[in-house]
Amino acid sequence: MTRILNGLPAAARELLLGTDWGSLQHAYGSGEDIPVTLCSLMDEDPNVRSEALAALDMGVLHQGSLYTVTAPAALFVAAILHHPVGLAEHERHFPWDDGPPRTLRVALLVWLGQVAESAAYGEDPVRDRTDWQWAPWHDATPREHAPDELAALHACREIRPTLYDAVEPFLSSPDPHVREAALGAAVPLLFAPGLADRVPRAATLLRARLGPVAGRRERASVARALGVWGMDTSDLLADSDPAVRVCAALGPAHVDRPRALAVLLDALRDPRTTDGWFPEPLPGLDGWFRFTVLRSALALAETFEEVAPVAVAIVAAGGTSVTDHERGPILLKAFAGGYDPTHPLTSAQRDLLRAFVDTDQATGGIAGNMLWFRAAGLPDNREGIAALL
């Protein structure tokens, strides 16, 4: 500990020695053991570093949950990003995480991005509803937060300017893996309302990476970042790479909405190809890529009729369609205000419900979507839906 402390950057050392870690909590109890974990990140032994990273994942940010120890730990991580030990590689700790060795700097940037994502969740309900994992009952019964949970959330939101200042230099790193990890952290950090003035500068840094030398993955990641930050990506909707075009269309606002929607719908007509663009999910995106594309298309469409042909085809595909991430969101878009029995079904609504009925026995087209049917104000059984037709 003494040797590592002496080699720490001043800000990291002051934070480590000036924090009352015993008064803080992580997933498994008192934070008094966290100083050892944080110092172990700087150990010469790659196995020790790997175990320390695992402790950050399991205890300091357990399954995305924030604790009172999370903010000071994140500040420490930000303070050591430039340390030379960041160039050292180590194996992954968990047996199910079987990717290639990565540098400590990449691992720490990825972790900071996860902290930022957790801190941003719930801050913008409209943005949250475009997440591929959102379901209507998430908003129906908001969870009460304990005082410690609220304190942890506010603390992690307050430190976002400091975290972003530490991350931004790595957006221009010569190492593509570092650049990708830095972008994965910068995207949710700049969701912070107080950091809106940093977005134009970040956008300028990223657009420098859109040249022909960059590969598909990096160019697509940049296009997505610009879009979700609300920047104008109209020029990228005409890019020669369909993956870049789609990522440019994922943003919440577009000067050219019809063209952006058309780009997304084209991708959904060939979901297998679309999923194959990124075998490893882009930073900040989990699950099959088509889930994110579909949520963005549904959010961008002003009426269900705009997306109906593609949406009905997805439901009619039966077993290839996923309840919570495809069929359910489609159903909710078709009945956005809830089913009103005093109004006749539109042609598009009727086609959609027919697709559910026709695929029900083989794939659970209705029975497997009961919660979504209830959320849309519809009968939750095949007989009830058939009676509407």
Short mmCIF file of C-alpha atoms in Angstrom, two decimals:
data_model
loop_
_atom_site.label_atom_id
_atom_site.label_comp_id
_atom_site.label_asym_id
_atom_site.label_seq_id
_atom_site.Cartn_x
_atom_site.Cartn_y
_atom_site.Cartn_z
CA MET A 1 0.00 0.00 0.00
CA THR A 2 2.78 2.44 0.91
CA ARG A 3 4.61 1.83 -2.36
CA ILE A 4 1.45 2.24 -4.42
CA LEU A 5 0.36 5.33 -2.49
CA ASN A 6 3.67 7.01 -3.19
CA GLY A 7 3.21 6.41 -6.92
CA LEU A 8 -0.33 7.73 -7.17
CA PRO A 9 -1.19 11.01 -8.87
CA ALA A 10 -1.71 13.71 -6.24
CA ALA A 11 -5.47 13.95 -6.80
CA ALA A 12 -5.90 10.20 -6.40
CA ARG A 13 -3.77 10.08 -3.26
CA GLU A 14 -5.63 12.97 -1.64
CA LEU A 15 -8.96 11.37 -2.45
CA LEU A 16 -7.88 8.03 -1.06
CA LEU A 17 -6.54 9.47 2.20
CA GLY A 18 -9.16 12.18 2.64
CA THR A 19 -12.29 10.04 2.26
CA ASP A 20 -14.00 8.40 5.22
CA TRP A 21 -14.45 5.08 3.44
CA GLY A 22 -15.81 3.35 6.54
CA SER A 23 -18.85 5.63 6.50
CA LEU A 24 -19.74 4.57 2.96
CA GLN A 25 -21.45 1.45 1.67
CA HIS A 26 -21.07 -0.89 -1.29
CA ALA A 27 -23.15 -3.92 -2.29
CA TYR A 28 -21.70 -6.11 0.45
CA GLY A 29 -21.35 -3.74 3.37
CA SER A 30 -18.88 -1.15 4.63
CA GLY A 31 -16.60 0.62 2.15
CA GLU A 32 -13.62 0.36 4.49
CA ASP A 33 -12.06 -2.28 2.20
CA ILE A 34 -12.31 -0.12 -0.94
CA PRO A 35 -8.95 1.71 -0.50
CA VAL A 36 -7.16 -1.63 -0.83
CA THR A 37 -9.23 -2.45 -3.91
CA LEU A 38 -8.44 0.91 -5.52
CA CYS A 39 -4.73 0.63 -4.78
CA SER A 40 -4.78 -2.90 -6.18
CA LEU A 41 -5.76 -1.44 -9.53
CA MET A 42 -2.21 -0.11 -9.69
CA ASP A 43 -0.49 -3.34 -8.64
CA GLU A 44 2.28 -4.78 -10.79
CA ASP A 45 0.61 -8.21 -10.75
CA PRO A 46 -1.99 -8.45 -13.56
CA ASN A 47 -4.00 -10.98 -11.54
CA VAL A 48 -4.29 -8.52 -8.66
CA ARG A 49 -5.43 -5.80 -11.06
CA SER A 50 -7.98 -8.17 -12.56
CA GLU A 51 -9.38 -9.04 -9.13
CA ALA A 52 -9.60 -5.35 -8.25
CA LEU A 53 -11.59 -4.66 -11.42
CA ALA A 54 -13.90 -7.53 -10.52
CA ALA A 55 -14.44 -5.95 -7.10
CA LEU A 56 -15.45 -2.70 -8.78
CA ASP A 57 -17.96 -4.58 -10.92
CA MET A 58 -19.36 -6.77 -8.16
CA GLY A 59 -19.35 -4.41 -5.21
CA VAL A 60 -19.03 -0.78 -6.22
CA LEU A 61 -21.41 -1.02 -9.19
CA HIS A 62 -23.27 -4.26 -8.56
CA GLN A 63 -25.53 -4.97 -11.57
CA GLY A 64 -25.64 -1.27 -12.34
CA SER A 65 -26.68 -0.21 -8.82
CA LEU A 66 -25.08 2.89 -7.32
CA TYR A 67 -23.86 3.03 -3.73
CA THR A 68 -22.48 5.78 -1.53
CA VAL A 69 -18.99 4.45 -2.24
CA THR A 70 -19.45 4.62 -6.02
CA ALA A 71 -18.85 8.35 -6.57
CA PRO A 72 -15.52 8.63 -4.69
CA ALA A 73 -14.35 5.37 -6.27
CA ALA A 74 -15.21 6.75 -9.72
CA LEU A 75 -13.30 9.95 -8.97
CA PHE A 76 -10.28 7.86 -8.02
CA VAL A 77 -10.55 5.87 -11.24
CA ALA A 78 -10.76 9.09 -13.24
CA ALA A 79 -7.66 10.42 -11.48
CA ILE A 80 -5.52 7.42 -12.48
CA LEU A 81 -6.54 7.18 -16.15
CA HIS A 82 -3.33 8.85 -17.32
CA HIS A 83 -1.05 6.72 -15.11
CA PRO A 84 1.47 4.62 -17.09
CA VAL A 85 0.12 1.41 -15.54
CA GLY A 86 -2.96 2.01 -17.67
CA LEU A 87 -1.03 0.58 -20.62
CA ALA A 88 -0.57 -2.79 -18.90
CA GLU A 89 -2.71 -5.67 -20.12
CA HIS A 90 -4.44 -8.30 -18.01
CA GLU A 91 -6.79 -11.21 -18.48
CA ARG A 92 -10.51 -10.92 -17.73
CA HIS A 93 -11.49 -12.03 -14.23
CA PHE A 94 -14.84 -13.72 -14.79
CA PRO A 95 -14.89 -17.09 -16.62
CA TRP A 96 -17.88 -16.02 -18.71
CA ASP A 97 -16.07 -12.89 -19.88
CA ASP A 98 -13.81 -14.66 -22.35
CA GLY A 99 -12.67 -11.75 -24.49
CA PRO A 100 -9.02 -11.05 -25.28
CA PRO A 101 -6.74 -9.31 -22.78
CA ARG A 102 -7.32 -5.56 -22.53
CA THR A 103 -5.38 -2.68 -21.06
CA LEU A 104 -6.25 -1.36 -17.64
CA ARG A 105 -7.08 2.01 -19.19
CA VAL A 106 -9.72 0.46 -21.46
CA ALA A 107 -11.23 -1.48 -18.55
CA LEU A 108 -11.43 1.63 -16.37
CA LEU A 109 -13.00 3.72 -19.13
CA VAL A 110 -15.60 1.01 -19.71
CA TRP A 111 -16.39 0.97 -16.00
CA LEU A 112 -16.76 4.75 -15.86
CA GLY A 113 -19.18 4.51 -18.76
CA GLN A 114 -21.28 2.02 -16.80
CA VAL A 115 -21.33 4.38 -13.82
CA ALA A 116 -22.44 7.22 -16.11
CA GLU A 117 -25.22 5.10 -17.64
CA SER A 118 -26.58 4.25 -14.19
CA ALA A 119 -26.42 7.88 -13.13
CA ALA A 120 -28.30 9.03 -16.25
CA TYR A 121 -31.11 6.50 -15.96
CA GLY A 122 -34.37 8.12 -14.88
CA GLU A 123 -33.11 11.63 -15.62
CA ASP A 124 -34.92 11.83 -18.97
CA PRO A 125 -37.99 9.54 -19.14
CA VAL A 126 -38.41 10.19 -22.88
CA ARG A 127 -34.87 8.99 -23.54
CA ASP A 128 -35.31 6.02 -21.20
CA ARG A 129 -38.36 4.86 -23.16
CA THR A 130 -36.24 4.49 -26.30
CA ASP A 131 -33.97 2.00 -24.54
CA TRP A 132 -34.46 -1.48 -25.98
CA GLN A 133 -35.16 -2.90 -22.50
CA TRP A 134 -37.84 -0.40 -21.46
CA ALA A 135 -41.34 -1.73 -20.72
CA PRO A 136 -44.47 0.29 -19.81
CA TRP A 137 -44.73 -1.19 -16.34
CA HIS A 138 -41.32 0.31 -15.52
CA ASP A 139 -43.04 3.69 -15.31
CA ALA A 140 -46.34 2.43 -13.89
CA THR A 141 -44.87 1.55 -10.49
CA PRO A 142 -41.88 3.81 -9.81
CA ARG A 143 -39.68 2.39 -7.10
CA GLU A 144 -39.16 4.28 -3.87
CA HIS A 145 -35.49 5.08 -3.29
CA ALA A 146 -33.97 4.78 0.17
CA PRO A 147 -32.07 7.84 1.42
CA ASP A 148 -28.70 6.17 0.79
CA GLU A 149 -29.74 5.31 -2.77
CA LEU A 150 -30.76 8.88 -3.47
CA ALA A 151 -27.53 10.18 -1.96
CA ALA A 152 -25.51 7.81 -4.16
CA LEU A 153 -27.44 8.82 -7.28
CA HIS A 154 -27.04 12.56 -6.66
CA ALA A 155 -23.35 12.15 -5.84
CA CYS A 156 -22.70 10.26 -9.10
CA ARG A 157 -24.57 12.90 -11.09
CA GLU A 158 -22.66 15.73 -9.46
CA ILE A 159 -19.23 14.34 -10.38
CA ARG A 160 -20.00 13.96 -14.10
CA PRO A 161 -18.14 17.14 -15.11
CA THR A 162 -14.97 15.86 -13.43
CA LEU A 163 -15.37 12.43 -14.97
CA TYR A 164 -15.92 13.87 -18.44
CA ASP A 165 -12.86 16.12 -18.18
CA ALA A 166 -10.81 13.01 -17.40
CA VAL A 167 -12.33 10.99 -20.26
CA GLU A 168 -12.33 13.59 -23.07
CA PRO A 169 -8.58 13.48 -23.88
CA PHE A 170 -8.89 9.79 -24.72
CA LEU A 171 -11.44 10.49 -27.47
CA SER A 172 -8.36 11.37 -29.55
CA SER A 173 -6.16 8.48 -28.39
CA PRO A 174 -4.05 6.76 -31.07
CA ASP A 175 -5.29 3.43 -29.68
CA PRO A 176 -8.65 2.52 -31.27
CA HIS A 177 -9.65 0.39 -28.27
CA VAL A 178 -9.07 3.32 -25.93
CA ARG A 179 -11.00 5.65 -28.23
CA GLU A 180 -13.95 3.27 -28.28
CA ALA A 181 -13.98 2.88 -24.50
CA ALA A 182 -13.69 6.65 -24.05
CA LEU A 183 -16.60 7.22 -26.42
CA GLY A 184 -18.64 4.65 -24.50
CA ALA A 185 -18.07 6.70 -21.36
CA ALA A 186 -18.51 10.12 -22.98
CA VAL A 187 -21.93 9.37 -24.47
CA PRO A 188 -23.81 8.90 -21.16
CA LEU A 189 -21.69 11.50 -19.36
CA LEU A 190 -22.83 14.15 -21.83
CA PHE A 191 -26.45 13.26 -21.19
CA ALA A 192 -26.02 15.42 -18.08
CA PRO A 193 -28.04 18.64 -18.51
CA GLY A 194 -25.21 20.67 -17.04
CA LEU A 195 -22.76 19.43 -19.68
CA ALA A 196 -24.72 20.47 -22.77
CA ASP A 197 -22.10 23.13 -23.50
CA ARG A 198 -19.44 20.41 -23.88
CA VAL A 199 -21.30 18.57 -26.64
CA PRO A 200 -20.22 20.78 -29.60
CA ARG A 201 -16.54 20.37 -28.72
CA ALA A 202 -16.96 16.62 -28.30
CA ALA A 203 -18.78 16.47 -31.62
CA THR A 204 -15.92 18.26 -33.32
CA LEU A 205 -13.43 15.77 -31.88
CA LEU A 206 -15.53 12.85 -33.04
CA ARG A 207 -16.22 14.12 -36.54
CA ALA A 208 -12.48 14.08 -37.11
CA ARG A 209 -12.79 10.29 -36.86
CA LEU A 210 -15.32 9.95 -39.67
CA GLY A 211 -12.78 9.85 -42.47
CA PRO A 212 -12.31 6.88 -44.82
CA VAL A 213 -9.39 5.54 -42.77
CA ALA A 214 -11.66 4.70 -39.85
CA GLY A 215 -13.46 1.38 -39.91
CA ARG A 216 -17.19 0.69 -39.82
CA ARG A 217 -17.34 0.16 -36.08
CA GLU A 218 -15.74 3.47 -35.16
CA ARG A 219 -17.63 5.50 -37.75
CA ALA A 220 -20.93 3.93 -36.67
CA SER A 221 -20.17 4.61 -33.00
CA VAL A 222 -19.43 8.24 -33.77
CA ALA A 223 -22.63 8.58 -35.81
CA ARG A 224 -24.67 7.14 -32.95
CA ALA A 225 -23.03 9.45 -30.39
CA LEU A 226 -23.76 12.53 -32.50
CA GLY A 227 -27.36 11.42 -32.96
CA VAL A 228 -28.17 10.66 -29.34
CA TRP A 229 -26.61 13.98 -28.31
CA GLY A 230 -29.11 15.70 -30.59
CA MET A 231 -26.58 16.87 -33.18
CA ASP A 232 -27.55 17.17 -36.83
CA THR A 233 -26.56 13.92 -38.55
CA SER A 234 -28.45 14.52 -41.81
CA ASP A 235 -25.25 14.31 -43.85
CA LEU A 236 -24.53 10.83 -42.46
CA LEU A 237 -27.94 9.53 -43.54
CA ALA A 238 -26.44 9.37 -47.04
CA ASP A 239 -23.23 7.61 -45.99
CA SER A 240 -22.04 4.79 -48.22
CA ASP A 241 -22.08 2.35 -45.27
CA PRO A 242 -25.60 1.24 -44.25
CA ALA A 243 -24.45 0.67 -40.66
CA VAL A 244 -23.31 4.29 -40.39
CA ARG A 245 -26.57 5.49 -41.94
CA VAL A 246 -28.60 3.56 -39.38
CA CYS A 247 -26.54 4.78 -36.43
CA ALA A 248 -26.95 8.34 -37.67
CA ALA A 249 -30.72 7.80 -37.62
CA LEU A 250 -30.84 6.65 -33.98
CA GLY A 251 -30.97 10.14 -32.51
CA PRO A 252 -34.08 11.65 -30.95
CA ALA A 253 -34.38 14.60 -33.37
CA HIS A 254 -33.78 14.94 -37.09
CA VAL A 255 -33.91 17.73 -39.61
CA ASP A 256 -34.84 15.04 -42.16
CA ARG A 257 -37.20 12.78 -40.19
CA PRO A 258 -38.73 10.91 -43.17
CA ARG A 259 -35.31 9.93 -44.52
CA ALA A 260 -34.07 8.87 -41.08
CA LEU A 261 -37.15 6.72 -40.59
CA ALA A 262 -36.73 5.17 -44.03
CA VAL A 263 -33.13 4.24 -43.16
CA LEU A 264 -34.25 2.49 -39.97
CA LEU A 265 -37.09 0.63 -41.68
CA ASP A 266 -34.77 -0.59 -44.44
CA ALA A 267 -32.52 -2.10 -41.77
CA LEU A 268 -35.47 -3.83 -40.10
CA ARG A 269 -36.48 -5.50 -43.37
CA ASP A 270 -33.28 -7.54 -43.20
CA PRO A 271 -32.71 -8.00 -39.45
CA ARG A 272 -30.21 -10.83 -39.80
CA THR A 273 -27.85 -8.62 -41.81
CA THR A 274 -28.42 -5.71 -39.44
CA ASP A 275 -27.57 -7.85 -36.39
CA GLY A 276 -24.44 -9.06 -38.16
CA TRP A 277 -22.94 -5.61 -38.50
CA PHE A 278 -21.73 -5.61 -34.90
CA PRO A 279 -21.01 -9.12 -33.53
CA GLU A 280 -19.67 -7.31 -30.47
CA PRO A 281 -22.25 -4.69 -29.39
CA LEU A 282 -21.30 -1.05 -29.81
CA PRO A 283 -20.43 0.83 -26.59
CA GLY A 284 -23.57 1.49 -24.60
CA LEU A 285 -25.69 -0.98 -26.58
CA ASP A 286 -26.44 -4.51 -25.44
CA GLY A 287 -28.68 -7.11 -27.03
CA TRP A 288 -29.26 -7.59 -30.73
CA PHE A 289 -28.73 -4.38 -32.67
CA ARG A 290 -32.16 -4.69 -34.31
CA PHE A 291 -33.80 -4.10 -30.91
CA THR A 292 -32.29 -0.61 -30.73
CA VAL A 293 -33.11 0.07 -34.39
CA LEU A 294 -36.75 -0.91 -33.84
CA ARG A 295 -37.18 1.23 -30.71
CA SER A 296 -35.72 4.22 -32.54
CA ALA A 297 -38.01 3.67 -35.55
CA LEU A 298 -41.09 3.43 -33.32
CA ALA A 299 -40.08 6.60 -31.48
CA LEU A 300 -39.40 8.47 -34.72
CA ALA A 301 -42.67 7.46 -36.41
CA GLU A 302 -45.47 9.96 -35.92
CA THR A 303 -48.13 7.30 -36.62
CA PHE A 304 -48.21 3.53 -36.53
CA GLU A 305 -49.15 3.51 -40.21
CA GLU A 306 -45.65 4.77 -41.06
CA VAL A 307 -44.08 1.62 -39.67
CA ALA A 308 -46.97 -0.84 -40.06
CA PRO A 309 -45.72 -2.91 -43.05
CA VAL A 310 -42.39 -3.64 -41.40
CA ALA A 311 -43.88 -4.02 -37.91
CA VAL A 312 -46.57 -6.47 -39.02
CA ALA A 313 -43.94 -8.51 -40.87
CA ILE A 314 -41.86 -8.74 -37.69
CA VAL A 315 -44.82 -10.06 -35.69
CA ALA A 316 -45.88 -12.42 -38.50
CA ALA A 317 -42.36 -13.90 -38.43
CA GLY A 318 -43.45 -15.58 -35.21
CA GLY A 319 -40.64 -17.42 -33.52
CA THR A 320 -37.99 -15.02 -34.84
CA SER A 321 -39.69 -12.14 -33.05
CA VAL A 322 -38.95 -11.42 -29.39
CA THR A 323 -41.74 -10.54 -26.98
CA ASP A 324 -40.34 -7.76 -24.82
CA HIS A 325 -38.01 -6.24 -27.39
CA GLU A 326 -40.04 -6.49 -30.61
CA ARG A 327 -43.68 -7.67 -30.49
CA GLY A 328 -44.53 -5.82 -27.29
CA PRO A 329 -43.16 -2.40 -28.30
CA ILE A 330 -44.82 -2.74 -31.72
CA LEU A 331 -48.18 -3.47 -30.08
CA LEU A 332 -47.84 -0.46 -27.78
CA LYS A 333 -47.04 1.81 -30.73
CA ALA A 334 -50.11 0.60 -32.60
CA PHE A 335 -52.30 1.38 -29.56
CA ALA A 336 -50.32 4.29 -28.16
CA GLY A 337 -53.30 5.82 -26.39
CA GLY A 338 -54.74 2.47 -25.40
CA TYR A 339 -57.44 0.54 -27.23
CA ASP A 340 -60.71 2.46 -27.39
CA PRO A 341 -63.70 0.16 -28.02
CA THR A 342 -65.77 3.14 -29.17
CA HIS A 343 -63.51 3.57 -32.21
CA PRO A 344 -63.19 0.98 -34.97
CA LEU A 345 -59.81 -0.59 -35.54
CA THR A 346 -57.72 0.96 -38.28
CA SER A 347 -56.60 -1.24 -41.15
CA ALA A 348 -53.04 -1.28 -39.77
CA GLN A 349 -54.21 -2.22 -36.28
CA ARG A 350 -56.37 -4.99 -37.70
CA ASP A 351 -53.46 -6.39 -39.74
CA LEU A 352 -51.26 -6.38 -36.66
CA LEU A 353 -53.77 -8.16 -34.43
CA ARG A 354 -54.39 -10.71 -37.18
CA ALA A 355 -50.66 -11.45 -37.23
CA PHE A 356 -50.76 -12.05 -33.47
CA VAL A 357 -53.73 -14.39 -33.80
CA ASP A 358 -52.18 -16.31 -36.69
CA THR A 359 -48.91 -16.92 -34.83
CA ASP A 360 -50.32 -17.48 -31.35
CA GLN A 361 -50.46 -21.27 -31.16
CA ALA A 362 -46.96 -21.77 -32.53
CA THR A 363 -45.08 -18.95 -30.79
CA GLY A 364 -47.13 -17.55 -27.95
CA GLY A 365 -48.01 -14.58 -30.14
CA ILE A 366 -50.65 -13.44 -27.65
CA ALA A 367 -50.20 -15.58 -24.56
CA GLY A 368 -46.52 -14.72 -24.48
CA ASN A 369 -47.33 -11.02 -24.67
CA MET A 370 -50.04 -10.78 -22.01
CA LEU A 371 -48.47 -7.87 -20.13
CA TRP A 372 -48.08 -5.85 -23.31
CA PHE A 373 -51.70 -6.52 -24.37
CA ARG A 374 -52.90 -5.39 -20.97
CA ALA A 375 -50.71 -2.27 -21.18
CA ALA A 376 -52.35 -1.48 -24.54
CA GLY A 377 -55.83 -1.91 -23.06
CA LEU A 378 -56.54 -5.01 -25.14
CA PRO A 379 -57.82 -8.49 -24.23
CA ASP A 380 -54.92 -10.70 -23.21
CA ASN A 381 -56.12 -13.92 -24.82
CA ARG A 382 -56.50 -15.21 -28.37
CA GLU A 383 -60.28 -15.48 -28.18
CA GLY A 384 -60.69 -11.89 -27.04
CA ILE A 385 -58.47 -10.57 -29.83
CA ALA A 386 -60.16 -12.75 -32.45
CA ALA A 387 -63.52 -11.32 -31.38
CA LEU A 388 -62.27 -7.82 -32.24
CA LEU A 389 -61.48 -8.92 -35.76
#
